[in-house]
PDB file of C-alpha atoms in Angstrom:
ATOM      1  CA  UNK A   1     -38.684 188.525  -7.977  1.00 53.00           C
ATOM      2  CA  UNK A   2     -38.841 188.472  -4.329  1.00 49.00           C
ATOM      3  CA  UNK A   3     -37.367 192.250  -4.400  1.00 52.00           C
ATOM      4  CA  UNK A   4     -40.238 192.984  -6.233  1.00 47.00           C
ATOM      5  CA  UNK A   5     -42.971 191.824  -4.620  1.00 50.00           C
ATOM      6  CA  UNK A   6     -41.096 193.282  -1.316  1.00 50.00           C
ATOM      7  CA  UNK A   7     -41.429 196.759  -3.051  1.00 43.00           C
ATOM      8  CA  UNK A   8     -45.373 196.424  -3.933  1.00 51.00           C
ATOM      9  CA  UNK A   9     -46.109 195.403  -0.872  1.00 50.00           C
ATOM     10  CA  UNK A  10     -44.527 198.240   0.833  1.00 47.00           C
ATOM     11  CA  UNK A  11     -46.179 200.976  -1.766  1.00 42.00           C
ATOM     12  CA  UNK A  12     -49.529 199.007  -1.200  1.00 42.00           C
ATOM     13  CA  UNK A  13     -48.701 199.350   2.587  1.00 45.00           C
ATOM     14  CA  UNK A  14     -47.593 203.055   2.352  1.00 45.00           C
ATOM     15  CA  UNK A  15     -50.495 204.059   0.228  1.00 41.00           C
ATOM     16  CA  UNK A  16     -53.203 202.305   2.381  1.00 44.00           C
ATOM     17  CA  UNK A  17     -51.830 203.512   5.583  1.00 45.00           C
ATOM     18  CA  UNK A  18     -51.016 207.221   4.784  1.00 44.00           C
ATOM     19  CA  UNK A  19     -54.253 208.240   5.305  1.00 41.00           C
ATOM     20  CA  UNK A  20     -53.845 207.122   8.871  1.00 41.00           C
ATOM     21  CA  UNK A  21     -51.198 208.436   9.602  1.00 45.00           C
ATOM     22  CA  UNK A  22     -51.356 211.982  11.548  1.00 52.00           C
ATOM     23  CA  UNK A  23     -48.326 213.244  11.502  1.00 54.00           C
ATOM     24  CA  UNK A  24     -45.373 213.723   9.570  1.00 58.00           C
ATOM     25  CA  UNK A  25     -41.868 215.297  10.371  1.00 57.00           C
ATOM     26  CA  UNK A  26     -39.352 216.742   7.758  1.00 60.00           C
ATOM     27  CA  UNK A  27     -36.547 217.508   9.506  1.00 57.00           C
ATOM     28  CA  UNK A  28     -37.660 220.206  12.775  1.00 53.00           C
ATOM     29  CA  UNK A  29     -40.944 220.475  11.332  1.00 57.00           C
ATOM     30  CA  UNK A  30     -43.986 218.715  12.342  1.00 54.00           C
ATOM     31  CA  UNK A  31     -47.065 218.696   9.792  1.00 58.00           C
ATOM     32  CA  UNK A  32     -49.965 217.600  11.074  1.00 55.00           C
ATOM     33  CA  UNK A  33     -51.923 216.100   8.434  1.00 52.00           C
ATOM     34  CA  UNK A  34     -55.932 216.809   8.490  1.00 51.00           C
ATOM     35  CA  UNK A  35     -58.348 214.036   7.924  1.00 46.00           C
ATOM     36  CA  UNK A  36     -61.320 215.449   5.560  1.00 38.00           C
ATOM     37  CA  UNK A  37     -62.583 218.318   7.040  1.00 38.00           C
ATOM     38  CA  UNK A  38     -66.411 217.392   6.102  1.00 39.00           C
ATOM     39  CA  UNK A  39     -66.491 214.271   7.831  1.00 38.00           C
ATOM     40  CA  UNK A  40     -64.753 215.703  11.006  1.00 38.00           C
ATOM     41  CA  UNK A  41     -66.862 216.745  14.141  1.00 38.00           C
ATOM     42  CA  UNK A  42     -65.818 219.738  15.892  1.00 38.00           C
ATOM     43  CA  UNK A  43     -63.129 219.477  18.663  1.00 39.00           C
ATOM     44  CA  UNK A  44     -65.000 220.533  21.920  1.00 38.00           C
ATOM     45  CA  UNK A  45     -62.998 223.641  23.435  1.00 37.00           C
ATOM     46  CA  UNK A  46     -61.148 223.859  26.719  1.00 39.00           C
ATOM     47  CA  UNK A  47     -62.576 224.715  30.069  1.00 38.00           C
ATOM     48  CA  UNK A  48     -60.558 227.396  30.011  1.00 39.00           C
ATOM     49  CA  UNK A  49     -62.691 230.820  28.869  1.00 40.00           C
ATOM     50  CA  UNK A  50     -62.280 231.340  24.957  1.00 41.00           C
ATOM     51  CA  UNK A  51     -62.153 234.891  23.494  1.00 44.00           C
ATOM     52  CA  UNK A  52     -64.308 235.772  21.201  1.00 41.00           C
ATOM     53  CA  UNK A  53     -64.863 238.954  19.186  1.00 41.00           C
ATOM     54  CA  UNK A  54     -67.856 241.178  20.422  1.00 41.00           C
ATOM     55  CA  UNK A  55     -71.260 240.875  19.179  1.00 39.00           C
ATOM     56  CA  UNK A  56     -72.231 241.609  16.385  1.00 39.00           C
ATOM     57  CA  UNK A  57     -69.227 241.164  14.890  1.00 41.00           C
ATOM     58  CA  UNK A  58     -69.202 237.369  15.569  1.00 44.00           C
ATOM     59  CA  UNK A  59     -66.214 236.600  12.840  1.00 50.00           C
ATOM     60  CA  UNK A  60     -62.526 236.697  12.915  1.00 55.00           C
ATOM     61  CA  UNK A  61     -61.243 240.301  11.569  1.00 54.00           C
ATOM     62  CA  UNK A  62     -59.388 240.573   8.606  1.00 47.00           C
ATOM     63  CA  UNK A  63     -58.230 244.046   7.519  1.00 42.00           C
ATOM     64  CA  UNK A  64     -55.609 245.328   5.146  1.00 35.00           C
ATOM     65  CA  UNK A  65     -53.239 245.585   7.718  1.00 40.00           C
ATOM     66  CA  UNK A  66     -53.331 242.056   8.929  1.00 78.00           C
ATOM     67  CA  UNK A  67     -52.935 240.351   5.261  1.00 86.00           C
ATOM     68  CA  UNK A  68     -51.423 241.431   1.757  1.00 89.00           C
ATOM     69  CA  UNK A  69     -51.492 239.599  -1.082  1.00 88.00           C
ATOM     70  CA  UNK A  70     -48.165 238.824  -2.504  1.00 92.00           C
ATOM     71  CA  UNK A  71     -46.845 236.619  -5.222  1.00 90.00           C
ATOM     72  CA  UNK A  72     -47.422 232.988  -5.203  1.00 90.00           C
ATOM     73  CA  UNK A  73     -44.401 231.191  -5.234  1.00 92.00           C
ATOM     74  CA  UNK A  74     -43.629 229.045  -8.592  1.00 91.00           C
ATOM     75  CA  UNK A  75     -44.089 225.962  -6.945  1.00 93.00           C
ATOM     76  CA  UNK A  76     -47.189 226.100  -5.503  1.00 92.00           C
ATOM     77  CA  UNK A  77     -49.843 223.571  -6.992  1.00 92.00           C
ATOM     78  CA  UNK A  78     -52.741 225.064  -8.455  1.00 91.00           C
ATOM     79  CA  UNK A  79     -55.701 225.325  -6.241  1.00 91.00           C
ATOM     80  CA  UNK A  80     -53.156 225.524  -3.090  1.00 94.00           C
ATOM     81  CA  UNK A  81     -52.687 228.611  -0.842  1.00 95.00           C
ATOM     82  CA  UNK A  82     -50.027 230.323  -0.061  1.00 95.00           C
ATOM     83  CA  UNK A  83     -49.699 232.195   3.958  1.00 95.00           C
ATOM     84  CA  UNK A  84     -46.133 233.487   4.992  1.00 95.00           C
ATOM     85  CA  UNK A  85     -45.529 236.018   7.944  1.00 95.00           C
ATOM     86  CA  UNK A  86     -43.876 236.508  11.262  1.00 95.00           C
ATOM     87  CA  UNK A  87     -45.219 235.306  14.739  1.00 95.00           C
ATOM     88  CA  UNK A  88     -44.023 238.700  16.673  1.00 94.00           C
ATOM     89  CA  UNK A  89     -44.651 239.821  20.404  1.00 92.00           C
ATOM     90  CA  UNK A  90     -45.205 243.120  21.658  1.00 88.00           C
ATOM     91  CA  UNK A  91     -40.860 243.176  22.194  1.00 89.00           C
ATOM     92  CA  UNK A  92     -38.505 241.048  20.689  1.00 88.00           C
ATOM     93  CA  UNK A  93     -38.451 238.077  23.360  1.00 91.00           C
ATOM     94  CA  UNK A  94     -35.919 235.738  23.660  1.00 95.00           C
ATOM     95  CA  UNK A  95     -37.456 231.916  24.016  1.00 95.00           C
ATOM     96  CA  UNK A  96     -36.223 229.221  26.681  1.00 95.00           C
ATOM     97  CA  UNK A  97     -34.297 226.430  25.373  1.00 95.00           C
ATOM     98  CA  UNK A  98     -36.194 224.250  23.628  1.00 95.00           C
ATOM     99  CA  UNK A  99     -39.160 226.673  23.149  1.00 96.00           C
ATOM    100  CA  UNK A 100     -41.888 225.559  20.070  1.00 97.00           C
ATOM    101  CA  UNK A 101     -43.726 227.763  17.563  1.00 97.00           C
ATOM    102  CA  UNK A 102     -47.502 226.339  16.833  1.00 97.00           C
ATOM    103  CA  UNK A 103     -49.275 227.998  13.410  1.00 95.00           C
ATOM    104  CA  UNK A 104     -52.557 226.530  12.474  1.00 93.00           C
ATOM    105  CA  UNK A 105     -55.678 226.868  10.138  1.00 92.00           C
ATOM    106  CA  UNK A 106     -58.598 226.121  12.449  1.00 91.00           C
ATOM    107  CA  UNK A 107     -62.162 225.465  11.345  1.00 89.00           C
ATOM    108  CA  UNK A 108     -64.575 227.904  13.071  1.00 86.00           C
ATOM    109  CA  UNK A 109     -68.198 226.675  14.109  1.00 76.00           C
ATOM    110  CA  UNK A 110     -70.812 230.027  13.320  1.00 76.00           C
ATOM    111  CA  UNK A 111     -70.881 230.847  17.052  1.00 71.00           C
ATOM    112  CA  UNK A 112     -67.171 230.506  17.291  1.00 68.00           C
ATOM    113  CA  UNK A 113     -67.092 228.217  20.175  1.00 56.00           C
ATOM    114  CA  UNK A 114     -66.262 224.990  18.987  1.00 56.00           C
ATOM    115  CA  UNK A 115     -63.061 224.215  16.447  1.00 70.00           C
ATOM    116  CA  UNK A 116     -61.828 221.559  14.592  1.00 84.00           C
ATOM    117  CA  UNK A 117     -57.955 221.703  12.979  1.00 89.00           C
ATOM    118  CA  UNK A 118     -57.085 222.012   9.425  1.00 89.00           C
ATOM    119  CA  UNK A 119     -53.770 222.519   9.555  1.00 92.00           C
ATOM    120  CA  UNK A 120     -51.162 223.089  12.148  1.00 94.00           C
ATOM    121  CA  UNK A 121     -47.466 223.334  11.563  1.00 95.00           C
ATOM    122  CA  UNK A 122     -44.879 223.189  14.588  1.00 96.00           C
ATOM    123  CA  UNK A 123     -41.451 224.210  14.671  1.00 96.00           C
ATOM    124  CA  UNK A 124     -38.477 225.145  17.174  1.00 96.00           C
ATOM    125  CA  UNK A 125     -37.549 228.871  17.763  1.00 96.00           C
ATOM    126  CA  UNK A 126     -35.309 230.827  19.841  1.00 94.00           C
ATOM    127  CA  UNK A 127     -37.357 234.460  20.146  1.00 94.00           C
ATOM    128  CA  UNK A 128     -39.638 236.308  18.752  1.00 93.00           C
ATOM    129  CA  UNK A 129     -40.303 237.371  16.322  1.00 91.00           C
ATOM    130  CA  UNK A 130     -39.830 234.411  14.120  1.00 95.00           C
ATOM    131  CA  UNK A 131     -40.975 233.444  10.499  1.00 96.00           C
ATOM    132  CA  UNK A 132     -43.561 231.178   8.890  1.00 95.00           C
ATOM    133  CA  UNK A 133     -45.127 229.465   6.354  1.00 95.00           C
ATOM    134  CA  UNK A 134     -47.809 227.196   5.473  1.00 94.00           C
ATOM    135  CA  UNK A 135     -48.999 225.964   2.086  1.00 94.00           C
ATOM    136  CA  UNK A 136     -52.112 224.151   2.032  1.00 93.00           C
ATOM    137  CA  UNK A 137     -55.105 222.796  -0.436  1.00 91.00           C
ATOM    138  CA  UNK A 138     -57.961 225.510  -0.899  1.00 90.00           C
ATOM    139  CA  UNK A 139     -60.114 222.665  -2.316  1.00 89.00           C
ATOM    140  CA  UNK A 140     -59.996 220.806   1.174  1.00 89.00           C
ATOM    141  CA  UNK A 141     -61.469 224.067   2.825  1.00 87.00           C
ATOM    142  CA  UNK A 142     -65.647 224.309   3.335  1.00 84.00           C
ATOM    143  CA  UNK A 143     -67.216 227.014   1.223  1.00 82.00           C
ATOM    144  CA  UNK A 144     -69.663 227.787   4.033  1.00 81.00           C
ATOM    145  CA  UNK A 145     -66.942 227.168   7.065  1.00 86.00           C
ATOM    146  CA  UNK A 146     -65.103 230.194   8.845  1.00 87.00           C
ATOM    147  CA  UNK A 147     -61.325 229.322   8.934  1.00 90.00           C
ATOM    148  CA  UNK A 148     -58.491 231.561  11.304  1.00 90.00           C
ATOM    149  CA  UNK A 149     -54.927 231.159  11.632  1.00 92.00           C
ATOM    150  CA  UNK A 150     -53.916 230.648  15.299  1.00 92.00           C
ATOM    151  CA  UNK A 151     -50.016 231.085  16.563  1.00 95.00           C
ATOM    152  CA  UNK A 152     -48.865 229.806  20.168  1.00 96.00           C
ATOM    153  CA  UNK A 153     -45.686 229.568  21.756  1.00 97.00           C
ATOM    154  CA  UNK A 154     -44.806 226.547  24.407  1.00 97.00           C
ATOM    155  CA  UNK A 155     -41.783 226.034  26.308  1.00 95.00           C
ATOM    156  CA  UNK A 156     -39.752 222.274  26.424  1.00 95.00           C
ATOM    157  CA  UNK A 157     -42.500 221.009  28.794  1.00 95.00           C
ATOM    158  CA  UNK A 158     -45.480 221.965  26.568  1.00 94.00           C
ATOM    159  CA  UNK A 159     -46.485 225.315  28.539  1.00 96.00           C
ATOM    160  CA  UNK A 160     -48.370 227.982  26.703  1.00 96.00           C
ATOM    161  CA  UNK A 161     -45.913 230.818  26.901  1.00 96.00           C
ATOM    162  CA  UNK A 162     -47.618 233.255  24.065  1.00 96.00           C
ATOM    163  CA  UNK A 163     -51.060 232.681  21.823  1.00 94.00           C
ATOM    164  CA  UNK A 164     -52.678 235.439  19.937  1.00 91.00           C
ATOM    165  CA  UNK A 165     -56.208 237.117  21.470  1.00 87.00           C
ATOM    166  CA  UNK A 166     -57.881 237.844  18.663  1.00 85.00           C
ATOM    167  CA  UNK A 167     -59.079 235.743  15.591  1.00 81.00           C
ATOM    168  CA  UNK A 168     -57.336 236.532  12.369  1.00 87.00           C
ATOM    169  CA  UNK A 169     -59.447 234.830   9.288  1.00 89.00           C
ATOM    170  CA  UNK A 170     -57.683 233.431   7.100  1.00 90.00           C
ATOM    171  CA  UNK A 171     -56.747 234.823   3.483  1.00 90.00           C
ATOM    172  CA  UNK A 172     -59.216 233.921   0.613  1.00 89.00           C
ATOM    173  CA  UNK A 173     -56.176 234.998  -1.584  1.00 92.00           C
ATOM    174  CA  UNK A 174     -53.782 232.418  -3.326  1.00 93.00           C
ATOM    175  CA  UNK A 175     -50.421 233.822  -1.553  1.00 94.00           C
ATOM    176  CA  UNK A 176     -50.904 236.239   1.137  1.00 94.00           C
ATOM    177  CA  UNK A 177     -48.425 237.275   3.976  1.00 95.00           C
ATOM    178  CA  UNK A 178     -49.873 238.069   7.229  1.00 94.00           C
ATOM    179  CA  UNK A 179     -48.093 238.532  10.653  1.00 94.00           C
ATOM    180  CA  UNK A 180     -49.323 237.454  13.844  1.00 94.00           C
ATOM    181  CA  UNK A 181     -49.410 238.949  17.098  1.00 93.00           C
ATOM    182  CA  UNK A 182     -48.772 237.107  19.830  1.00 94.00           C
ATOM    183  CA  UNK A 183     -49.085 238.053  23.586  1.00 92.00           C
ATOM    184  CA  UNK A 184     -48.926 236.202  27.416  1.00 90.00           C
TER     185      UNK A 184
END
């Protein structure tokens, strides 16, 4: 009986304190878990100068060349979205020990300034180009928001190495496979 009540009280525990927790690490992965994107007030950028597209194009770019739909896998949930690819730079690179992989699904305000994370998935690699792949709720996503998929590469200490320059939005289709180009 004691068992029992042990066992509620943990589920209770786990299921009122998931929410709160951010993070979440299955094996070298680390999923950062987003809080509802409604209720969430942009992140204020960096000092440092953020590229933006020219005017008047004033959203991320998505041509035929950056994403193709594919199939979904079996697995995925209804209403979920598939994005698989390769973080490449301009050569293939060989990382320093201990070198990190950073994809994300960022919210974009209209003037492109301010951003708030959706999703962001970390992992260890040794060069470049590397694979990824997210899978995330479409349902969680704002009709009216802009959303692009972001890659950087950091080194052991947590030093930029690589990020991508331009804003890739992401894929309105259910599975889609994109690469990412990533430069110093």
């Amino acid at each position: 009986m004691v068992n029992v009540m042990k066992v509620q009280i943990a589920l209770f525990a786990a299921l009122f304190t998931g929410a709160a927790v951010a993070q979440t690490t299955i094996g070298n992965v680390t999923i950062t878990r987003p809080s509802d994107v409604r209720n969430v007030a942009p992140a204020r950028t960096p000092a440092a100068p953020v590229r933006t597209p020219a005017a008047p194009a004033r959203t991320p770019s998505t041509g035929a060349a950056q994403a193709t739909a594919m199939t979904a896998p079996s697995d995925l949930p209804s209403g979920w979205r598939h994005l698989q690819g390769r973080v490449v730079a301009p050569s293939d690179v060989r990382l320093p020990a201990g070198s990190r992989v950073q994809v994300s699904i960022e919210e974009l305000a209209p003037n492109l300034a301010h951003r708030s994370t959706y999703l962001k998935v970390s992992f260890p690699a040794t060069r470049l180009s590397t694979p990824y792949s997210l899978q995330y709720s479409a349902h969680r996503l704002n009709p009216g928001s802009i959303y692009a998929v972001r890659a950087k590469v950091f080194d052991r200490q947590g030093q930029l190495l690589y990020s991508n320059k331009t804003l890739h939005r992401a894929p309105a289709l259910r599975a889609a496979k994109m690469n990412i180009n990533v430069s110093r």
